[in-house]
mmCIF file of C-alpha atoms in Angstrom:
data_model
loop_
_atom_site.group_PDB
_atom_site.id
_atom_site.type_symbol
_atom_site.label_atom_id
_atom_site.label_comp_id
_atom_site.label_asym_id
_atom_site.label_seq_id
_atom_site.Cartn_x
_atom_site.Cartn_y
_atom_site.Cartn_z
ATOM 1 C CA MET W 1 23.286 -23.935 -85.388
ATOM 2 C CA VAL W 2 27.162 -24.498 -84.890
ATOM 3 C CA THR W 3 28.171 -22.544 -81.546
ATOM 4 C CA ARG W 4 31.574 -23.928 -81.239
ATOM 5 C CA PRO W 5 34.228 -22.346 -83.052
ATOM 6 C CA PRO W 6 36.560 -24.579 -85.284
ATOM 7 C CA VAL W 7 38.975 -26.402 -82.740
ATOM 8 C CA ILE W 8 41.956 -26.730 -84.968
ATOM 9 C CA ALA W 9 41.680 -22.994 -86.074
ATOM 10 C CA GLU W 10 41.270 -21.986 -82.373
ATOM 11 C CA TRP W 11 44.316 -24.119 -81.403
ATOM 12 C CA LEU W 12 46.527 -22.406 -83.833
ATOM 13 C CA VAL W 13 45.605 -18.900 -82.718
ATOM 14 C CA ARG W 14 46.303 -20.250 -79.290
ATOM 15 C CA GLN W 15 49.679 -21.390 -80.277
ATOM 16 C CA THR W 16 50.618 -18.391 -82.038
ATOM 17 C CA ALA W 17 49.134 -15.342 -80.435
ATOM 18 C CA PRO W 18 51.255 -13.685 -77.864
ATOM 19 C CA ALA W 19 50.202 -14.478 -74.413
ATOM 20 C CA ASP W 20 49.249 -11.212 -73.161
ATOM 21 C CA MET W 21 46.583 -10.761 -75.660
ATOM 22 C CA ARG W 22 45.615 -14.460 -76.410
ATOM 23 C CA GLU W 23 42.342 -14.765 -74.345
ATOM 24 C CA ALA W 24 40.880 -11.500 -75.146
ATOM 25 C CA LEU W 25 41.570 -12.286 -78.910
ATOM 26 C CA LEU W 26 39.871 -15.911 -78.720
ATOM 27 C CA GLY W 27 37.025 -14.057 -76.890
ATOM 28 C CA ASP W 28 36.539 -11.429 -79.748
ATOM 29 C CA LEU W 29 36.983 -14.326 -82.167
ATOM 30 C CA CYS W 30 34.129 -16.250 -80.399
ATOM 31 C CA GLU W 31 31.758 -13.486 -80.236
ATOM 32 C CA GLU W 32 32.007 -12.603 -84.000
ATOM 33 C CA PHE W 33 31.744 -16.294 -84.624
ATOM 34 C CA VAL W 34 28.689 -16.589 -82.868
ATOM 35 C CA LEU W 35 27.373 -13.455 -84.371
ATOM 36 C CA ARG W 36 28.028 -14.627 -87.946
ATOM 37 C CA GLY W 37 26.730 -18.111 -87.462
ATOM 38 C CA SER W 38 27.526 -21.026 -89.626
ATOM 39 C CA PRO W 39 28.856 -21.595 -92.131
ATOM 40 C CA GLY W 40 29.894 -18.061 -92.751
ATOM 41 C CA GLY W 41 31.257 -17.872 -89.076
ATOM 42 C CA ARG W 42 33.360 -20.860 -89.655
ATOM 43 C CA ARG W 43 34.893 -19.726 -92.813
ATOM 44 C CA TRP W 44 35.644 -16.261 -91.349
ATOM 45 C CA TYR W 45 37.257 -17.905 -88.215
ATOM 46 C CA TRP W 46 39.602 -19.956 -90.258
ATOM 47 C CA LYS W 47 40.520 -17.060 -92.360
ATOM 48 C CA GLN W 48 41.308 -14.823 -89.192
ATOM 49 C CA ALA W 49 43.273 -17.663 -87.571
ATOM 50 C CA LEU W 50 45.329 -18.304 -90.776
ATOM 51 C CA VAL W 51 46.062 -14.668 -91.435
ATOM 52 C CA SER W 52 46.908 -13.729 -87.632
ATOM 53 C CA ALA W 53 49.234 -17.040 -87.648
ATOM 54 C CA ALA W 54 50.948 -15.746 -90.626
ATOM 55 C CA GLN W 55 51.475 -12.522 -89.274
ATOM 56 C CA TRP W 56 52.851 -13.450 -85.909
ATOM 57 C CA VAL W 57 54.930 -16.799 -86.650
ATOM 58 C CA PRO W 58 57.717 -14.912 -88.549
ATOM 59 C CA ALA W 59 58.071 -12.322 -85.817
ATOM 60 C CA SER W 60 58.334 -14.884 -83.228
ATOM 61 C CA LEU W 61 60.772 -17.010 -85.277
ATOM 62 C CA LEU W 62 63.183 -14.024 -85.372
ATOM 63 C CA LEU W 63 63.028 -13.954 -81.594
ATOM 64 C CA LEU W 64 63.087 -17.632 -81.209
ATOM 65 C CA LEU W 65 66.438 -18.285 -83.270
ATOM 66 C CA PRO W 66 68.724 -16.094 -81.060
ATOM 67 C CA GLY W 67 66.761 -17.151 -78.123
ATOM 68 C CA TYR W 68 67.004 -20.821 -78.566
ATOM 69 C CA LEU W 69 69.129 -21.945 -81.390
ATOM 70 C CA LEU W 70 72.107 -19.892 -80.612
ATOM 71 C CA PRO W 71 72.242 -20.992 -76.953
ATOM 72 C CA LEU W 72 71.513 -24.744 -77.748
ATOM 73 C CA TRP W 73 74.266 -24.663 -80.542
ATOM 74 C CA LEU W 74 76.826 -23.128 -78.141
ATOM 75 C CA LEU W 75 75.882 -25.763 -75.390
ATOM 76 C CA ASP W 76 76.339 -28.287 -77.808
ATOM 77 C CA ARG W 77 79.679 -27.125 -78.789
ATOM 78 C CA LEU W 78 80.864 -26.795 -75.131
ATOM 79 C CA TRP W 79 79.960 -30.446 -74.503
ATOM 80 C CA ALA W 80 81.308 -31.586 -77.604
ATOM 81 C CA LEU W 81 84.650 -29.842 -76.668
ATOM 82 C CA LEU W 82 84.610 -31.212 -73.030
ATOM 83 C CA LEU W 83 83.584 -34.766 -74.062
ATOM 84 C CA SER W 84 86.456 -34.835 -76.977
ATOM 85 C CA SER W 85 89.162 -34.212 -74.081
ATOM 86 C CA ILE W 86 88.136 -37.362 -72.201
ATOM 87 C CA PRO W 87 89.938 -40.452 -73.470
ATOM 88 C CA LEU W 88 87.735 -43.394 -74.315
ATOM 89 C CA LYS W 89 88.617 -47.209 -74.360
ATOM 90 C CA GLU W 90 89.016 -48.787 -77.721
ATOM 91 C CA ASP W 91 85.799 -49.297 -79.541
ATOM 92 C CA ALA W 92 83.707 -47.245 -76.885
ATOM 93 C CA VAL W 93 81.087 -45.125 -78.384
ATOM 94 C CA ARG W 94 81.059 -41.676 -77.211
ATOM 95 C CA ALA W 95 77.683 -40.829 -75.681
ATOM 96 C CA TRP W 96 75.561 -38.361 -77.341
ATOM 97 C CA PRO W 97 75.951 -34.845 -76.046
ATOM 98 C CA MET W 98 74.346 -34.058 -72.559
ATOM 99 C CA LEU W 99 70.739 -33.572 -73.909
ATOM 100 C CA ALA W 100 69.351 -33.193 -70.381
ATOM 101 C CA ILE W 101 71.654 -30.669 -69.192
ATOM 102 C CA ASN W 102 71.398 -28.823 -72.551
ATOM 103 C CA LEU W 103 67.556 -28.754 -72.029
ATOM 104 C CA VAL W 104 67.777 -27.190 -68.359
ATOM 105 C CA VAL W 105 70.181 -24.735 -69.155
ATOM 106 C CA ALA W 106 68.460 -23.688 -72.337
ATOM 107 C CA CYS W 107 65.134 -23.371 -70.533
ATOM 108 C CA LEU W 108 66.926 -21.355 -67.626
ATOM 109 C CA LEU W 109 68.529 -18.873 -70.369
ATOM 110 C CA GLY W 110 65.055 -18.739 -72.062
ATOM 111 C CA ALA W 111 63.289 -17.933 -68.551
ATOM 112 C CA ALA W 112 66.170 -15.287 -67.686
ATOM 113 C CA VAL W 113 65.405 -13.302 -70.813
ATOM 114 C CA ARG W 114 61.585 -13.968 -70.621
ATOM 115 C CA LEU W 115 61.194 -15.097 -74.202
ATOM 116 C CA PRO W 116 57.781 -14.105 -75.658
ATOM 117 C CA SER W 117 55.225 -17.399 -75.959
ATOM 118 C CA GLY W 118 56.483 -20.125 -77.979
ATOM 119 C CA ALA W 119 54.490 -22.605 -79.681
ATOM 120 C CA LEU W 120 54.353 -26.104 -81.063
ATOM 121 C CA VAL W 121 53.942 -24.372 -84.572
ATOM 122 C CA LEU W 122 57.178 -22.507 -84.115
ATOM 123 C CA GLY W 123 58.717 -25.701 -82.836
ATOM 124 C CA ALA W 124 57.850 -27.571 -85.843
ATOM 125 C CA ALA W 125 59.235 -24.576 -88.036
ATOM 126 C CA VAL W 126 62.528 -24.989 -86.030
ATOM 127 C CA LEU W 127 62.345 -28.843 -86.447
ATOM 128 C CA ILE W 128 62.275 -28.708 -90.051
ATOM 129 C CA LEU W 129 65.316 -26.078 -90.050
ATOM 130 C CA ALA W 130 67.353 -28.491 -87.731
ATOM 131 C CA ALA W 131 66.402 -31.450 -89.763
ATOM 132 C CA SER W 132 67.788 -29.694 -92.917
ATOM 133 C CA VAL W 133 71.054 -29.208 -91.193
ATOM 134 C CA ARG W 134 70.978 -33.065 -90.368
ATOM 135 C CA LEU W 135 71.005 -32.797 -86.555
ATOM 136 C CA PRO W 136 70.208 -35.983 -84.932
ATOM 137 C CA LEU W 137 66.491 -36.895 -84.455
ATOM 138 C CA ASP W 138 66.575 -36.699 -80.329
ATOM 139 C CA TYR W 139 68.275 -33.286 -80.741
ATOM 140 C CA CYS W 140 65.503 -32.077 -83.146
ATOM 141 C CA CYS W 141 62.745 -33.236 -80.763
ATOM 142 C CA LEU W 142 64.176 -30.856 -78.171
ATOM 143 C CA PHE W 143 63.509 -28.124 -80.489
ATOM 144 C CA LEU W 144 59.612 -29.187 -80.292
ATOM 145 C CA VAL W 145 59.899 -29.184 -76.394
ATOM 146 C CA LEU W 146 61.420 -26.008 -75.794
ATOM 147 C CA PRO W 147 58.783 -23.458 -77.570
ATOM 148 C CA ALA W 148 55.989 -25.509 -75.759
ATOM 149 C CA LEU W 149 57.727 -25.012 -72.532
ATOM 150 C CA ALA W 150 58.500 -21.390 -73.253
ATOM 151 C CA SER W 151 54.653 -20.783 -73.497
ATOM 152 C CA LYS W 152 54.321 -21.441 -70.067
ATOM 153 C CA TRP W 153 56.674 -18.977 -69.119
ATOM 154 C CA PRO W 154 55.436 -15.568 -68.054
ATOM 155 C CA ALA W 155 54.444 -13.125 -70.603
ATOM 156 C CA ARG W 156 55.833 -9.548 -71.048
ATOM 157 C CA LYS W 157 54.572 -7.186 -68.511
ATOM 158 C CA VAL W 158 52.431 -4.400 -69.775
ATOM 159 C CA LYS W 159 51.135 -1.452 -67.715
ATOM 160 C CA ARG W 160 47.498 -1.643 -67.436
ATOM 161 C CA VAL W 161 45.033 1.152 -66.270
ATOM 162 C CA MET H 1 61.624 13.836 -79.987
ATOM 163 C CA LYS H 2 58.391 13.696 -81.800
ATOM 164 C CA GLU H 3 56.884 10.148 -82.340
ATOM 165 C CA TYR H 4 54.850 9.452 -85.356
ATOM 166 C CA LEU H 5 52.294 6.951 -86.280
ATOM 167 C CA GLY H 6 52.191 4.502 -89.328
ATOM 168 C CA GLU H 7 48.995 4.660 -91.363
ATOM 169 C CA PHE H 8 47.302 1.565 -89.803
ATOM 170 C CA GLU H 9 48.316 2.867 -86.328
ATOM 171 C CA GLN H 10 46.386 6.022 -87.135
ATOM 172 C CA LEU H 11 43.504 4.244 -88.220
ATOM 173 C CA VAL H 12 43.466 2.239 -85.084
ATOM 174 C CA MET H 13 43.744 5.268 -82.944
ATOM 175 C CA LEU H 14 41.021 7.026 -84.512
ATOM 176 C CA ALA H 15 38.781 4.071 -84.213
ATOM 177 C CA LEU H 16 39.550 4.256 -80.201
ATOM 178 C CA LEU H 17 38.738 7.895 -80.183
ATOM 179 C CA ARG H 18 35.392 7.164 -82.048
ATOM 180 C CA LEU H 19 34.547 4.059 -79.747
ATOM 181 C CA GLY H 20 35.474 5.656 -76.422
ATOM 182 C CA ASP H 21 34.715 3.446 -73.495
ATOM 183 C CA SER H 22 33.705 0.638 -75.750
ATOM 184 C CA ALA H 23 36.862 -0.020 -77.485
ATOM 185 C CA TYR H 24 38.106 -3.476 -77.718
ATOM 186 C CA GLY H 25 39.583 -5.552 -80.394
ATOM 187 C CA MET H 26 36.698 -6.721 -82.467
ATOM 188 C CA SER H 27 34.948 -3.317 -82.077
ATOM 189 C CA VAL H 28 38.017 -1.603 -83.367
ATOM 190 C CA ARG H 29 38.108 -4.045 -86.281
ATOM 191 C CA ARG H 30 34.294 -3.498 -86.960
ATOM 192 C CA GLU H 31 34.886 0.240 -86.940
ATOM 193 C CA ILE H 32 37.344 0.501 -89.364
ATOM 194 C CA GLU H 33 36.023 -2.127 -91.732
ATOM 195 C CA ALA H 34 32.620 -0.014 -91.594
ATOM 196 C CA ARG H 35 34.244 3.122 -92.235
ATOM 197 C CA THR H 36 37.077 2.246 -94.632
ATOM 198 C CA GLY H 37 35.804 -0.808 -96.372
ATOM 199 C CA ARG H 38 38.954 -2.633 -95.767
ATOM 200 C CA ASP H 39 38.800 -6.290 -94.710
ATOM 201 C CA ILE H 40 41.044 -6.122 -91.479
ATOM 202 C CA ALA H 41 42.300 -9.199 -89.657
ATOM 203 C CA ILE H 42 41.815 -9.124 -85.892
ATOM 204 C CA GLY H 43 45.266 -10.328 -85.548
ATOM 205 C CA ALA H 44 46.503 -7.188 -87.145
ATOM 206 C CA VAL H 45 44.587 -5.022 -84.978
ATOM 207 C CA TYR H 46 45.635 -6.875 -81.819
ATOM 208 C CA ALA H 47 49.378 -6.638 -82.835
ATOM 209 C CA THR H 48 48.937 -2.805 -83.658
ATOM 210 C CA LEU H 49 47.165 -2.306 -80.139
ATOM 211 C CA ASP H 50 49.941 -4.372 -78.424
ATOM 212 C CA ARG H 51 52.646 -2.299 -80.295
ATOM 213 C CA LEU H 52 51.032 0.788 -79.149
ATOM 214 C CA GLU H 53 50.593 -0.179 -75.641
ATOM 215 C CA GLY H 54 54.235 -1.158 -75.574
ATOM 216 C CA LYS H 55 55.132 2.409 -76.703
ATOM 217 C CA GLY H 56 52.824 3.718 -74.038
ATOM 218 C CA MET H 57 50.228 5.265 -76.465
ATOM 219 C CA VAL H 58 47.658 3.092 -75.591
ATOM 220 C CA ALA H 59 46.262 1.668 -72.169
ATOM 221 C CA SER H 60 44.128 -1.153 -71.610
ATOM 222 C CA LYS H 61 41.955 -2.803 -68.735
ATOM 223 C CA THR H 62 40.187 -6.053 -68.253
ATOM 224 C CA GLY H 63 36.352 -5.663 -69.313
ATOM 225 C CA GLU H 64 33.496 -7.797 -69.047
ATOM 226 C CA ALA H 65 33.359 -11.453 -69.747
ATOM 227 C CA THR H 66 30.098 -12.815 -71.605
ATOM 228 C CA GLU H 67 28.865 -16.243 -72.533
ATOM 229 C CA ASP H 68 29.104 -15.582 -76.046
ATOM 230 C CA ARG H 69 32.675 -14.873 -75.916
ATOM 231 C CA GLY H 70 33.308 -18.453 -74.227
ATOM 232 C CA GLY H 71 33.558 -16.880 -70.904
ATOM 233 C CA ARG H 72 36.775 -14.735 -71.964
ATOM 234 C CA ALA H 73 36.996 -11.217 -70.622
ATOM 235 C CA LYS H 74 37.354 -8.313 -73.087
ATOM 236 C CA ARG H 75 40.480 -6.022 -73.055
ATOM 237 C CA MET H 76 39.237 -2.735 -73.319
ATOM 238 C CA PHE H 77 41.817 0.224 -74.760
ATOM 239 C CA LEU H 78 41.986 3.852 -74.318
ATOM 240 C CA PRO H 79 44.386 6.092 -75.939
ATOM 241 C CA THR H 80 46.811 7.970 -73.653
ATOM 242 C CA ALA H 81 48.154 11.425 -73.916
ATOM 243 C CA ALA H 82 51.333 10.226 -75.728
ATOM 244 C CA GLY H 83 49.327 8.424 -78.074
ATOM 245 C CA LEU H 84 46.954 11.431 -78.941
ATOM 246 C CA SER H 85 50.092 13.564 -79.272
ATOM 247 C CA ALA H 86 51.623 11.140 -81.924
ATOM 248 C CA LEU H 87 48.495 11.200 -83.830
ATOM 249 C CA GLN H 88 48.025 14.675 -83.763
ATOM 250 C CA ALA H 89 51.665 15.078 -85.036
ATOM 251 C CA SER H 90 51.301 12.238 -87.835
ATOM 252 C CA ARG H 91 48.061 13.934 -89.242
ATOM 253 C CA GLU H 92 49.882 17.431 -89.238
ATOM 254 C CA ALA H 93 52.840 15.827 -91.204
ATOM 255 C CA VAL H 94 50.586 14.260 -94.000
ATOM 256 C CA ALA H 95 48.482 17.590 -94.058
ATOM 257 C CA ARG H 96 51.725 19.610 -94.588
ATOM 258 C CA MET H 97 53.137 17.189 -97.071
ATOM 259 C CA SER H 98 49.690 17.190 -99.058
ATOM 260 C CA GLN H 99 49.500 20.935 -98.987
ATOM 261 C CA GLY H 100 49.162 22.550 -102.535
ATOM 262 C CA LEU H 101 49.138 18.968 -104.194
ATOM 263 C CA GLU H 102 46.387 18.021 -106.380
ATOM 264 C CA LEU H 103 46.323 14.296 -106.714
ATOM 265 C CA GLU H 104 43.143 13.974 -108.797
ATOM 266 C CA GLY H 105 44.015 13.372 -112.581
ATOM 267 C CA LEU H 106 47.746 13.094 -111.583
ATOM 268 C CA VAL H 107 49.074 10.202 -113.608
ATOM 269 C CA TRP H 108 52.411 9.004 -114.615
#
């Protein structure tokens, strides 16, 4: 008898579900999985995980775009402008925009507006988007890191009874 | 201004009323599935409950944690007065719109 829900499906739910309902949802899924038993429970769990993720990811992406991409793009433009005004020696290669500072400032911006939980899944989607506009690889990796960091930020506060 | 509920929101609110103190995500899903025959995703139930809670139509509290839930606590939901009022308004709106209409046999 299988008593453990499918690990990858559980991970998918954990990464995509809003933080304030994540544990309750995983508990509910686990409860139903045990009730249904294997293999029906496993199939059912996967279906729920996929349907739920498909529902949450687009909404989260909509929040992610103005929340991360716009500040990052603005920061990138700012550093590019500042760096372009510094004269370089002949043959010197201009250093890549200040990734670390961009990261810190973007995280602070994200924390300031309390973005909803991010996820690697969302990051991957943004990575594809970033790659499609041919951003440098290390810059694309930043998009993977940010949503993961965002998931550690406090979730929206809801009044409880 | 009166607030109204969508169709699925109404189903969720009605399930909460039926379940009373034992309403949590999965029990709401089971109740809707049993009464309507619709295959409901638990994610859709939670998304709706979260939205209703955000609008102050539903309140929640942490329930018991059991072994078959992997030690995770339930999140119990109860409709608020605002939620009941919105449900009532929505049902009345549908009733008024349906009044005098005979849908059976109506084809285009």
